């Protein structure tokens, strides 16, 4: 017994300095985010430089599916979270915040919160602190193949019967479908909060032109390989694919304007390594990795101190000319009516032929 | 000891079924009594989701469409696979093992990959439309995909190998001697088929149809890709509610409805199987 006791004592003493330095981030954290090109670029722009800055922390990147699928995984693990940091679309993080899946952040633990633009904030938590903010901006664009003539400019082209079978985009409740509905209301000269019957009538004309609501593998690729002509997508991915396809894909902000989208970075409630997770979130919100993410993926930074060179800025959603075309959306209102919008789309817009 | 032996032998399988099937089904049923608003879960106990499903013509339409699509696929697959299964069962050729392997070989390729193959064949600019247009049969492409036709064609082909295996498993009672007896007594081939072969292979047909129906009604990838999202079925509704609107309680309720459809199909099978025994 005595040697065992000694061993335990020695181990306890050896751990003392570690305990004293508990505030220093160390150990392992799991960051869950999008797969594919996002993962490749996020590793280079954020995860690897973070690990170089904090050698005591090991980051495991867990590639999830879409935002709703990732929130589903977190929901299933709520009793025993396996993920520390969650990267997710702002429209879904709102649900995670409401369900207590995410924990609020404060400026003491995450100093870079102070420099986050107000547009990127997800609001104050009821018990103090604020919800995980956005680390990037993106904007809705019309995407089309370089052979499409005349080049589409907005909602009227999506409604044009000449484009039947050529259009691809994701339906409501996806943010793309939701944004198309908001822009269609604008095209009709209406407020998107007004009764939606006239908008649904217009959307049915768009729905009849849609080739498939299940673009495979995605809208961008279908247009690049000629299977579809026109789509609605996000600027950052469009810019990325414009480079990859040597100009086969083109993109433009619609005449009616655009809608800003954001990806948020969140601390999972009950995270096993909250100290390192907060250090990671703080790093993700700092200027340097946001500039690198813009260079690799054309995401607009949310840190006011992140400065992009003019030619890069022009291709992100943070370009002043692009920002000027964005229309403000009350997402809390949209969330409150999304179930009704979804029901109308499933019954009337999606089956339209 | 002797009495407890069967129970002991059944215990491992029973435990696995309980932990991996009955318990999750219980949770699913409990979850289906809750509610979600705007994707946010609200812990309640009530029948809201079932009332919503059975009082809404849209969802009743989804239920009806699922049943008729799965029944049609089962009928088409049995029709297409029956001659193949019969040939394989009867064949004395030395190539028989090879033919059997060829019949079930498509099972070695993922159904997702085979669905992609069908997308290339059925698309507006696909092989079928290309051939028909080149031959001057049609002027504009016929829409074979992104509608219910694509789902029927794709699911039938994708499930056919399984249907063939199920048919073969039920052909045990088919005795060539009885067919020969009928023929030697002067029955023409069609009467021999209707009076001898068909009744003797009926157990296979019933099993084949049941297995295909159950697989078709629970299929998700093929209907959503070949249906272009325009053919709402029970399985795709569960997916949308669980992973798009995040309304897990309603998704759970639809899943329970799907299990009830399985139950009804099994009851129907029991009745038919008893009749053809």
Coordinates of C-alpha atoms in Angstrom, one line a residue:
Chain A
X1 CA 0.0 0.0 0.0
X2 CA 2.7 2.4 1.0
X3 CA 4.5 2.6 -2.4
X4 CA 1.1 3.1 -4.0
X5 CA 0.4 6.0 -1.7
X6 CA 3.8 7.5 -2.4
X7 CA 3.2 7.1 -6.1
X8 CA -0.2 8.9 -5.8
X9 CA 1.4 11.7 -3.8
X10 CA 4.2 12.1 -6.3
X11 CA 1.7 12.2 -9.1
X12 CA -0.4 14.8 -7.3
X13 CA 2.6 16.9 -6.7
X14 CA 3.7 16.6 -10.3
X15 CA 0.2 17.8 -11.4
X16 CA 0.3 20.8 -9.0
X17 CA 2.1 23.2 -11.5
X18 CA -0.4 22.1 -14.2
X19 CA -3.3 23.0 -11.9
X20 CA -1.8 26.3 -11.1
X21 CA -1.5 27.1 -14.8
X22 CA -5.1 25.9 -15.5
X23 CA -5.8 29.2 -17.2
X24 CA -3.2 28.5 -19.9
X25 CA -4.8 26.6 -22.8
X26 CA -3.5 23.1 -23.3
X27 CA -4.8 19.6 -24.1
X28 CA -7.1 18.7 -27.0
X29 CA -10.2 20.3 -28.4
X30 CA -12.6 19.1 -31.1
X31 CA -13.7 21.7 -33.6
X32 CA -16.7 20.7 -35.7
X33 CA -17.3 22.5 -39.0
X34 CA -18.1 22.1 -42.7
X35 CA -16.4 19.5 -44.8
X36 CA -14.7 19.7 -48.2
X37 CA -13.1 22.9 -49.5
X38 CA -14.0 24.8 -46.4
X39 CA -12.2 22.3 -44.2
X40 CA -9.1 22.4 -46.3
X41 CA -8.9 26.1 -46.3
X42 CA -10.0 26.6 -42.7
X43 CA -7.2 24.2 -41.6
X44 CA -4.6 26.3 -43.4
X45 CA -6.0 29.7 -42.4
X46 CA -7.0 29.1 -38.8
X47 CA -6.3 25.7 -37.3
X48 CA -2.7 25.2 -38.2
X49 CA -1.5 28.7 -37.3
X50 CA -3.5 28.4 -34.0
X51 CA -1.6 25.2 -33.1
X52 CA 1.7 26.9 -34.0
X53 CA 0.8 29.7 -31.6
X54 CA -0.4 27.4 -28.9
X55 CA 1.8 24.2 -29.2
X56 CA 0.2 22.8 -26.0
X57 CA -3.2 22.6 -27.7
X58 CA -4.1 19.9 -30.2
X59 CA -7.1 20.7 -32.5
X60 CA -9.0 17.9 -34.0
X61 CA -11.2 19.0 -36.9
X62 CA -14.4 17.0 -37.1
X63 CA -16.1 17.4 -40.5
X64 CA -19.9 17.5 -40.2
X65 CA -22.6 17.7 -42.8
X66 CA -24.6 20.9 -43.3
X67 CA -25.4 23.2 -40.4
X68 CA -28.6 21.5 -39.4
X69 CA -26.9 18.0 -39.4
X70 CA -24.2 19.4 -37.2
X71 CA -26.7 20.9 -34.8
X72 CA -28.4 17.5 -34.8
X73 CA -25.1 15.8 -33.7
X74 CA -24.6 18.4 -30.9
X75 CA -28.2 17.9 -29.8
X76 CA -27.7 14.2 -29.6
X77 CA -24.5 14.7 -27.5
X78 CA -26.0 17.3 -25.2
X79 CA -25.7 15.1 -22.1
X80 CA -22.0 14.5 -22.8
X81 CA -20.6 16.9 -25.4
X82 CA -17.8 15.5 -27.6
X83 CA -17.3 18.8 -29.4
X84 CA -15.7 22.0 -27.9
X85 CA -16.1 24.5 -30.7
X86 CA -18.8 24.5 -33.3
X87 CA -18.7 26.4 -36.7
X88 CA -22.2 26.7 -38.0
X89 CA -24.5 29.0 -40.1
X90 CA -26.0 31.9 -38.1
X91 CA -29.5 30.8 -38.9
X92 CA -28.9 27.4 -37.1
X93 CA -26.7 28.7 -34.3
X94 CA -29.8 30.7 -33.2
X95 CA -31.5 27.4 -32.5
X96 CA -28.4 26.1 -30.6
X97 CA -28.4 29.3 -28.5
X98 CA -32.1 29.0 -27.7
X99 CA -31.8 25.3 -26.7
X100 CA -28.7 25.8 -24.5
X101 CA -26.5 23.8 -26.7
X102 CA -24.1 26.7 -26.9
X103 CA -22.6 28.7 -24.0
X104 CA -22.3 32.5 -24.1
X105 CA -18.9 34.2 -24.4
X106 CA -17.5 37.2 -22.5
X107 CA -14.8 39.7 -23.3
X108 CA -12.6 38.6 -20.4
X109 CA -12.3 35.1 -21.9
X110 CA -12.4 36.2 -25.6
X111 CA -10.9 39.7 -25.8
X112 CA -11.3 39.9 -29.6
X113 CA -15.0 40.0 -29.2
X114 CA -14.5 43.7 -28.6
X115 CA -13.4 44.2 -32.3
X116 CA -16.2 42.2 -33.9
X117 CA -18.4 44.3 -36.1
X118 CA -21.9 44.8 -34.7
X119 CA -23.5 43.2 -37.8
X120 CA -21.7 40.0 -36.9
X121 CA -23.0 39.8 -33.4
X122 CA -25.6 37.2 -32.4
X123 CA -26.9 39.2 -29.4
X124 CA -26.6 39.2 -25.7
X125 CA -27.3 36.0 -23.7
X126 CA -30.0 36.3 -21.0
X127 CA -27.6 35.3 -18.2
X128 CA -24.8 37.7 -19.3
X129 CA -22.2 37.6 -22.0
X130 CA -23.0 37.3 -25.7
X131 CA -23.6 34.4 -28.1
X132 CA -20.9 33.1 -30.4
X133 CA -20.5 35.7 -33.2
X134 CA -19.8 35.4 -36.9
X135 CA -16.2 35.0 -38.1
X136 CA -17.0 35.6 -41.7
X137 CA -19.4 37.4 -44.0
X138 CA -20.8 36.1 -47.3
X139 CA -23.4 37.4 -49.7
X140 CA -26.1 35.9 -51.9
X141 CA -25.3 36.0 -55.7
X142 CA -26.7 34.8 -58.9
X143 CA -24.4 32.2 -60.5
X144 CA -24.5 31.3 -64.2
X145 CA -22.5 29.5 -66.9
X146 CA -20.3 31.6 -69.2
X147 CA -22.4 30.4 -72.2
X148 CA -25.8 31.6 -70.8
X149 CA -27.0 34.5 -73.0
X150 CA -28.2 37.0 -72.1
X151 CA -26.5 37.0 -68.7
X152 CA -29.1 36.9 -66.0
X153 CA -29.4 39.9 -63.7
X154 CA -32.1 39.1 -61.1
X155 CA -35.4 37.6 -60.1
X156 CA -37.0 38.2 -63.5
X157 CA -34.6 35.8 -65.1
X158 CA -35.4 33.2 -62.5
X159 CA -39.1 33.7 -63.4
X160 CA -38.6 33.7 -67.2
X161 CA -40.2 30.6 -68.8
X162 CA -37.3 30.5 -71.3
X163 CA -35.1 29.3 -68.4
X164 CA -37.3 26.3 -67.7
X165 CA -35.2 23.3 -66.5
X166 CA -32.1 25.4 -66.3
X167 CA -32.3 26.7 -62.7
X168 CA -30.9 25.1 -59.5
X169 CA -30.9 26.4 -55.9
X170 CA -31.9 25.2 -52.5
X171 CA -35.5 25.7 -51.2
X172 CA -36.7 27.2 -47.9
X173 CA -35.9 26.5 -45.1
X174 CA -32.3 26.8 -46.5
X175 CA -31.1 30.4 -46.2
X176 CA -30.8 30.6 -50.0
X177 CA -34.4 29.8 -50.6
X178 CA -35.4 32.2 -47.8
X179 CA -33.3 35.0 -49.4
X180 CA -34.8 34.3 -52.8
X181 CA -38.3 34.8 -51.2
X182 CA -37.2 38.1 -49.6
X183 CA -35.7 39.3 -52.9
X184 CA -38.8 38.3 -54.8
X185 CA -40.9 40.4 -52.5
X186 CA -38.5 43.3 -53.3
X187 CA -38.9 42.6 -57.0
X188 CA -42.7 42.8 -56.6
X189 CA -42.2 46.1 -54.7
X190 CA -43.5 44.5 -51.5
X191 CA -42.2 44.2 -47.9
X192 CA -41.2 40.6 -47.2
X193 CA -43.2 40.9 -43.9
X194 CA -46.4 41.7 -45.8
X195 CA -48.8 38.8 -46.5
X196 CA -46.9 36.4 -48.8
X197 CA -49.6 35.2 -51.2
X198 CA -48.4 37.4 -54.2
X199 CA -44.8 36.4 -53.5
X200 CA -45.7 32.7 -53.4
X201 CA -47.4 33.1 -56.8
X202 CA -44.2 34.6 -58.2
X203 CA -42.1 31.9 -56.6
X204 CA -44.3 29.2 -58.2
X205 CA -43.1 30.6 -61.6
X206 CA -39.5 30.3 -60.4
X207 CA -40.2 26.8 -59.0
X208 CA -41.6 25.6 -62.4
X209 CA -38.2 26.6 -63.9
X210 CA -36.1 24.7 -61.4
X211 CA -34.5 21.6 -62.8
X212 CA -33.9 19.9 -59.4
X213 CA -34.1 21.0 -55.8
X214 CA -31.5 18.4 -55.0
X215 CA -28.5 19.8 -56.9
X216 CA -25.9 17.0 -57.0
X217 CA -23.1 17.5 -56.0
X218 CA -23.9 21.2 -55.7
X219 CA -25.2 24.2 -57.7
X220 CA -21.8 25.5 -58.6
X221 CA -20.6 22.2 -60.1
X222 CA -23.8 21.6 -62.0
X223 CA -23.4 24.9 -63.7
X224 CA -19.7 24.4 -64.4
X225 CA -20.3 21.1 -66.0
X226 CA -23.2 22.4 -68.0
X227 CA -26.0 20.4 -66.4
X228 CA -27.7 23.6 -65.3
X229 CA -27.5 27.2 -66.5
X230 CA -28.4 29.5 -63.6
X231 CA -28.3 29.1 -59.9
X232 CA -28.4 31.0 -56.6
X233 CA -25.5 30.6 -54.3
X234 CA -22.9 32.3 -52.1
X235 CA -20.3 34.7 -53.2
X236 CA -17.3 33.1 -51.4
X237 CA -17.9 29.7 -53.0
X238 CA -18.7 31.3 -56.3
X239 CA -15.4 33.2 -56.3
X240 CA -13.6 30.0 -55.3
X241 CA -15.2 28.1 -58.2
X242 CA -14.6 30.9 -60.7
X243 CA -10.9 30.5 -60.0
X244 CA -11.1 26.7 -60.1
X245 CA -13.2 26.5 -63.3
X246 CA -11.1 29.1 -65.2
X247 CA -14.0 31.4 -65.6
X248 CA -16.7 28.9 -66.7
X249 CA -18.8 30.1 -63.7
X250 CA -19.8 33.7 -63.4
X251 CA -21.5 35.5 -60.5
X252 CA -23.4 38.7 -60.0
X253 CA -25.3 40.4 -57.2
X254 CA -28.9 40.5 -58.2
X255 CA -30.6 43.7 -59.4
X256 CA -32.9 43.5 -56.4
X257 CA -29.9 43.3 -54.1
X258 CA -28.3 40.7 -51.9
X259 CA -28.5 39.2 -48.5
X260 CA -25.6 38.8 -46.1
X261 CA -24.9 35.4 -44.6
X262 CA -22.5 34.6 -41.8
X263 CA -20.8 31.6 -40.2
X264 CA -20.6 31.7 -36.5
X265 CA -18.1 30.2 -34.1
X266 CA -19.6 28.9 -30.8
X267 CA -18.5 27.4 -27.5
X268 CA -20.4 24.2 -26.8
X269 CA -22.1 24.2 -23.4
X270 CA -20.3 21.7 -21.1
X271 CA -17.2 21.6 -23.4
X272 CA -14.6 19.3 -22.0
X273 CA -11.8 21.9 -22.6
X274 CA -13.5 25.3 -22.4
X275 CA -10.2 27.2 -21.7
X276 CA -8.6 26.0 -25.0
X277 CA -11.9 26.3 -26.8
X278 CA -12.1 30.0 -25.8
X279 CA -8.5 30.5 -26.9
X280 CA -9.4 29.0 -30.2
X281 CA -12.5 31.2 -30.7
X282 CA -10.5 34.3 -29.7
X283 CA -7.9 33.4 -32.3
X284 CA -10.6 32.7 -35.0
X285 CA -12.0 36.2 -34.3
X286 CA -8.7 37.9 -34.6
X287 CA -7.6 39.8 -37.8
X288 CA -4.8 37.6 -39.1
X289 CA -6.7 34.3 -39.7
X290 CA -9.7 36.2 -41.1
X291 CA -7.4 37.9 -43.7
X292 CA -6.0 34.4 -44.6
X293 CA -9.5 33.0 -44.9
X294 CA -10.4 35.8 -47.3
X295 CA -7.3 35.1 -49.4
X296 CA -8.1 31.4 -49.6
X297 CA -11.9 31.4 -49.7
X298 CA -13.1 35.0 -50.3
X299 CA -15.0 35.3 -47.0
X300 CA -15.4 38.9 -45.7
X301 CA -13.8 39.4 -42.2
X302 CA -15.9 40.3 -39.2
X303 CA -13.0 41.9 -37.2
X304 CA -13.0 45.6 -37.8
X305 CA -9.1 45.6 -37.6
X306 CA -8.8 43.0 -40.4
X307 CA -7.7 44.9 -43.6
X308 CA -7.8 43.3 -47.0
X309 CA -5.9 44.5 -50.0
X310 CA -8.3 46.4 -52.4
X311 CA -8.3 43.7 -55.2
X312 CA -9.1 41.0 -52.7
X313 CA -11.7 43.2 -50.9
X314 CA -13.5 43.7 -54.2
X315 CA -14.2 40.0 -54.5
X316 CA -15.5 39.6 -50.9
X317 CA -18.9 40.6 -49.5
X318 CA -17.1 43.3 -47.5
X319 CA -16.5 45.4 -50.7
X320 CA -18.2 48.7 -50.1
X321 CA -20.0 48.4 -53.5
X322 CA -21.4 45.0 -52.6
X323 CA -22.3 46.0 -49.0
X324 CA -24.3 48.9 -50.5
X325 CA -26.5 46.5 -52.4
X326 CA -27.3 44.3 -49.4
X327 CA -30.8 44.6 -48.0
X328 CA -31.3 44.5 -44.3
X329 CA -33.2 41.4 -43.0
X330 CA -34.9 40.9 -39.7
X331 CA -33.8 37.3 -39.1
X332 CA -35.6 37.1 -35.8
X333 CA -38.8 37.8 -37.7
X334 CA -37.9 35.3 -40.5
X335 CA -37.2 32.6 -37.8
X336 CA -40.7 33.3 -36.3
X337 CA -42.4 32.7 -39.7
X338 CA -40.1 30.1 -41.3
X339 CA -42.3 27.2 -40.4
X340 CA -45.2 28.8 -42.3
X341 CA -43.0 29.7 -45.3
X342 CA -41.6 26.2 -45.4
X343 CA -45.1 24.7 -45.5
X344 CA -46.1 27.0 -48.4
X345 CA -42.9 26.1 -50.4
X346 CA -43.4 22.4 -49.9
X347 CA -47.0 22.6 -51.0
X348 CA -46.9 25.2 -53.8
X349 CA -43.4 26.2 -54.9
X350 CA -41.4 23.0 -54.9
X351 CA -44.0 20.8 -56.8
X352 CA -44.6 23.6 -59.4
X353 CA -44.0 22.3 -62.9
Chain B
X1 CA -32.0 -26.7 -17.4
X2 CA -33.5 -28.2 -20.5
X3 CA -36.4 -25.7 -20.3
X4 CA -34.2 -22.7 -19.8
X5 CA -31.8 -23.6 -22.6
X6 CA -33.9 -22.0 -25.4
X7 CA -34.3 -18.9 -23.4
X8 CA -30.6 -18.8 -22.8
X9 CA -29.8 -19.3 -26.5
X10 CA -32.3 -16.6 -27.4
X11 CA -30.9 -14.1 -24.8
X12 CA -28.0 -12.6 -26.8
X13 CA -30.2 -12.0 -29.9
X14 CA -33.0 -10.8 -27.6
X15 CA -30.7 -8.4 -25.8
X16 CA -29.3 -7.0 -29.1
X17 CA -32.8 -6.5 -30.4
X18 CA -33.9 -4.8 -27.2
X19 CA -30.9 -2.4 -27.0
X20 CA -30.5 -1.7 -30.7
X21 CA -34.2 -1.7 -31.9
X22 CA -36.9 -1.7 -29.2
X23 CA -35.3 0.8 -26.9
X24 CA -34.5 3.3 -29.7
X25 CA -38.0 2.8 -31.1
X26 CA -39.4 3.6 -27.6
X27 CA -37.3 6.8 -27.5
X28 CA -38.5 7.6 -31.0
X29 CA -42.2 7.1 -29.9
X30 CA -41.6 9.3 -26.8
X31 CA -39.9 12.0 -28.9
X32 CA -42.8 12.0 -31.3
X33 CA -45.0 13.2 -28.5
X34 CA -43.0 16.4 -28.1
X35 CA -43.1 19.6 -30.1
X36 CA -40.8 22.0 -31.9
X37 CA -41.3 25.6 -32.8
X38 CA -39.0 27.2 -35.4
X39 CA -36.7 24.2 -35.0
X40 CA -36.3 24.7 -31.2
X41 CA -37.4 21.6 -29.2
X42 CA -40.1 22.1 -26.6
X43 CA -40.5 19.3 -24.1
X44 CA -44.2 18.5 -24.0
X45 CA -46.4 15.4 -24.1
X46 CA -49.2 15.4 -26.6
X47 CA -50.5 14.1 -29.9
X48 CA -49.9 17.4 -31.8
X49 CA -47.7 15.8 -34.4
X50 CA -50.0 13.0 -35.2
X51 CA -53.0 15.4 -35.4
X52 CA -50.9 17.5 -37.7
X53 CA -50.0 14.5 -39.9
X54 CA -53.5 13.0 -40.2
X55 CA -55.4 16.2 -40.5
X56 CA -53.3 17.7 -43.3
X57 CA -54.0 16.7 -46.8
X58 CA -50.4 17.3 -47.8
X59 CA -49.1 14.7 -45.4
X60 CA -51.9 12.3 -46.2
X61 CA -50.8 12.8 -49.8
X62 CA -47.2 11.9 -48.8
X63 CA -48.5 8.7 -47.1
X64 CA -50.6 7.7 -50.1
X65 CA -47.8 8.5 -52.6
X66 CA -45.3 6.5 -50.6
X67 CA -47.6 3.5 -50.5
X68 CA -48.4 3.6 -54.2
X69 CA -44.9 4.3 -55.3
X70 CA -43.6 1.4 -53.2
X71 CA -46.4 -0.9 -54.3
X72 CA -45.7 -0.1 -58.0
X73 CA -42.0 -0.6 -57.5
X74 CA -42.7 -4.0 -55.9
X75 CA -45.0 -5.0 -58.7
X76 CA -42.6 -3.9 -61.5
X77 CA -39.6 -5.5 -59.8
X78 CA -41.4 -8.8 -59.3
X79 CA -42.6 -8.7 -62.9
X80 CA -39.0 -8.0 -64.2
X81 CA -37.2 -10.3 -61.8
X82 CA -39.6 -13.3 -62.0
X83 CA -38.4 -14.7 -65.4
X84 CA -34.8 -14.2 -64.3
X85 CA -35.4 -16.0 -61.0
X86 CA -37.3 -18.8 -62.8
X87 CA -34.6 -19.3 -65.3
X88 CA -31.9 -19.4 -62.7
X89 CA -33.9 -21.9 -60.6
X90 CA -34.5 -24.2 -63.5
X91 CA -31.3 -23.8 -65.4
X92 CA -29.0 -26.9 -65.5
X93 CA -26.4 -25.0 -67.5
X94 CA -22.8 -25.0 -66.3
X95 CA -23.0 -21.2 -66.5
X96 CA -25.6 -21.1 -63.9
X97 CA -23.3 -20.0 -61.0
X98 CA -21.9 -17.3 -63.2
X99 CA -25.4 -16.1 -64.2
X100 CA -26.4 -16.1 -60.5
X101 CA -23.4 -14.0 -59.6
X102 CA -24.2 -11.6 -62.5
X103 CA -27.7 -11.2 -61.3
X104 CA -26.7 -10.1 -57.9
X105 CA -23.5 -8.3 -58.9
X106 CA -25.3 -4.9 -58.9
X107 CA -25.5 -5.3 -55.1
X108 CA -21.8 -4.9 -55.0
X109 CA -22.1 -1.3 -56.2
X110 CA -23.5 1.3 -53.8
X111 CA -27.1 2.3 -54.6
X112 CA -25.9 6.0 -54.6
X113 CA -23.5 5.2 -57.5
X114 CA -26.2 3.3 -59.4
X115 CA -28.5 6.3 -58.8
X116 CA -25.9 8.6 -60.4
X117 CA -25.7 6.2 -63.3
X118 CA -29.5 6.5 -63.8
X119 CA -29.1 10.3 -63.7
X120 CA -26.8 10.1 -66.6
X121 CA -29.1 7.8 -68.5
X122 CA -32.4 9.5 -67.7
X123 CA -31.5 13.2 -67.8
X124 CA -32.8 15.7 -70.4
X125 CA -29.5 15.4 -72.1
X126 CA -29.0 11.8 -71.1
X127 CA -28.6 8.7 -73.2
X128 CA -32.3 7.8 -73.7
X129 CA -33.3 11.3 -74.7
X130 CA -30.1 11.6 -76.9
X131 CA -31.0 8.3 -78.7
X132 CA -34.6 9.2 -79.2
X133 CA -33.7 12.6 -80.5
X134 CA -31.1 11.3 -82.8
X135 CA -33.6 8.7 -84.2
X136 CA -36.0 11.5 -84.8
X137 CA -38.7 10.0 -82.5
X138 CA -39.0 13.1 -80.3
X139 CA -38.2 16.7 -80.9
X140 CA -37.8 18.0 -77.3
X141 CA -36.5 15.9 -74.4
X142 CA -39.0 13.8 -72.5
X143 CA -38.7 14.4 -68.8
X144 CA -37.8 11.0 -67.3
X145 CA -36.1 12.4 -64.2
X146 CA -36.9 14.9 -61.4
X147 CA -40.4 13.5 -61.3
X148 CA -42.1 10.3 -60.1
X149 CA -41.1 8.4 -63.3
X150 CA -37.4 8.7 -62.5
X151 CA -38.1 7.4 -58.9
X152 CA -40.1 4.4 -60.3
X153 CA -37.5 3.4 -62.9
X154 CA -34.5 3.9 -60.6
X155 CA -35.9 2.1 -57.6
X156 CA -37.2 -0.8 -59.7
X157 CA -33.8 -1.5 -61.2
X158 CA -31.9 -0.8 -57.9
X159 CA -34.1 -3.3 -55.9
X160 CA -34.3 -6.0 -58.6
X161 CA -31.3 -8.1 -57.4
X162 CA -32.8 -8.2 -54.0
X163 CA -36.2 -9.1 -55.4
X164 CA -34.6 -11.9 -57.5
X165 CA -33.0 -13.4 -54.4
X166 CA -36.3 -13.2 -52.4
X167 CA -38.1 -14.9 -55.3
X168 CA -35.5 -17.7 -55.5
X169 CA -35.8 -18.3 -51.7
X170 CA -39.6 -18.9 -52.2
X171 CA -39.3 -21.3 -55.2
X172 CA -38.4 -24.4 -53.1
X173 CA -41.8 -26.0 -53.7
X174 CA -41.6 -25.7 -57.5
X175 CA -41.1 -29.3 -58.8
X176 CA -40.2 -29.8 -62.4
X177 CA -41.8 -33.3 -62.3
X178 CA -45.2 -31.7 -61.7
X179 CA -44.8 -29.4 -64.7
X180 CA -43.7 -32.3 -66.9
X181 CA -46.7 -34.3 -65.7
X182 CA -49.0 -31.5 -66.7
X183 CA -47.4 -31.1 -70.1
X184 CA -47.5 -34.9 -70.7
X185 CA -51.2 -34.8 -70.0
X186 CA -51.6 -32.3 -72.8
X187 CA -51.7 -28.9 -71.0
X188 CA -50.4 -26.1 -73.3
X189 CA -47.4 -24.1 -71.9
X190 CA -49.6 -21.1 -70.8
X191 CA -52.0 -23.4 -68.8
X192 CA -49.2 -25.3 -67.3
X193 CA -47.7 -22.0 -66.2
X194 CA -51.0 -20.6 -64.8
X195 CA -52.1 -23.8 -63.1
X196 CA -48.8 -25.3 -61.9
X197 CA -45.8 -22.9 -62.0
X198 CA -47.5 -19.7 -60.8
X199 CA -49.3 -21.3 -57.8
X200 CA -46.2 -23.2 -56.7
X201 CA -44.0 -20.0 -56.9
X202 CA -46.6 -17.8 -55.2
X203 CA -44.8 -18.0 -51.8
X204 CA -41.7 -16.6 -53.6
X205 CA -43.8 -13.8 -55.2
X206 CA -45.3 -12.8 -51.9
X207 CA -41.9 -12.7 -50.1
X208 CA -40.3 -10.9 -53.1
X209 CA -43.1 -8.3 -53.2
X210 CA -43.0 -7.7 -49.4
X211 CA -39.2 -7.3 -49.3
X212 CA -39.2 -5.0 -52.3
X213 CA -42.1 -2.9 -50.9
X214 CA -40.4 -2.5 -47.5
X215 CA -37.1 -1.5 -49.1
X216 CA -38.8 0.9 -51.5
X217 CA -40.9 2.7 -49.0
X218 CA -37.9 3.3 -46.7
X219 CA -35.6 4.3 -49.6
X220 CA -34.4 7.8 -49.4
X221 CA -31.3 8.6 -51.6
X222 CA -32.7 7.3 -54.9
X223 CA -36.1 9.0 -54.6
X224 CA -34.7 12.3 -53.6
X225 CA -32.0 12.4 -56.3
X226 CA -34.1 11.0 -59.1
X227 CA -37.2 12.8 -57.9
X228 CA -35.4 16.1 -57.9
X229 CA -36.9 16.9 -54.5
X230 CA -40.3 17.1 -56.2
X231 CA -41.6 13.7 -55.0
X232 CA -42.3 14.0 -51.3
X233 CA -42.4 10.5 -49.7
X234 CA -42.4 9.4 -46.0
X235 CA -38.6 8.8 -45.9
X236 CA -37.8 12.2 -47.5
X237 CA -40.3 13.9 -45.2
X238 CA -38.5 12.4 -42.2
X239 CA -35.1 13.6 -43.6
X240 CA -36.4 17.1 -44.2
X241 CA -38.0 17.5 -40.8
X242 CA -35.0 16.0 -39.0
X243 CA -32.2 17.7 -40.9
X244 CA -33.6 20.8 -42.6
X245 CA -36.3 22.2 -40.3
X246 CA -34.9 20.4 -37.2
X247 CA -38.4 19.5 -36.1
X248 CA -37.3 16.2 -34.6
X249 CA -40.6 15.4 -32.8
X250 CA -42.5 15.6 -36.1
X251 CA -39.9 13.6 -37.9
X252 CA -40.2 11.0 -35.1
X253 CA -44.0 10.9 -35.6
X254 CA -43.6 10.4 -39.4
X255 CA -41.1 7.6 -38.6
X256 CA -43.7 6.0 -36.3
X257 CA -46.3 6.2 -39.1
X258 CA -43.8 4.5 -41.4
X259 CA -43.3 1.7 -38.9
X260 CA -47.1 1.3 -38.8
X261 CA -47.1 0.9 -42.6
X262 CA -44.5 -1.8 -42.2
X263 CA -46.7 -3.5 -39.6
X264 CA -49.7 -3.4 -41.9
X265 CA -47.6 -4.8 -44.8
X266 CA -46.4 -7.6 -42.5
X267 CA -50.0 -8.4 -41.5
X268 CA -50.9 -8.6 -45.2
X269 CA -48.0 -10.8 -45.8
X270 CA -49.0 -13.2 -43.0
X271 CA -52.5 -13.5 -44.4
X272 CA -51.2 -14.1 -48.0
X273 CA -48.5 -16.5 -46.9
X274 CA -51.0 -18.6 -44.9
X275 CA -53.2 -18.8 -48.0
X276 CA -50.4 -20.0 -50.2
X277 CA -48.9 -22.4 -47.7

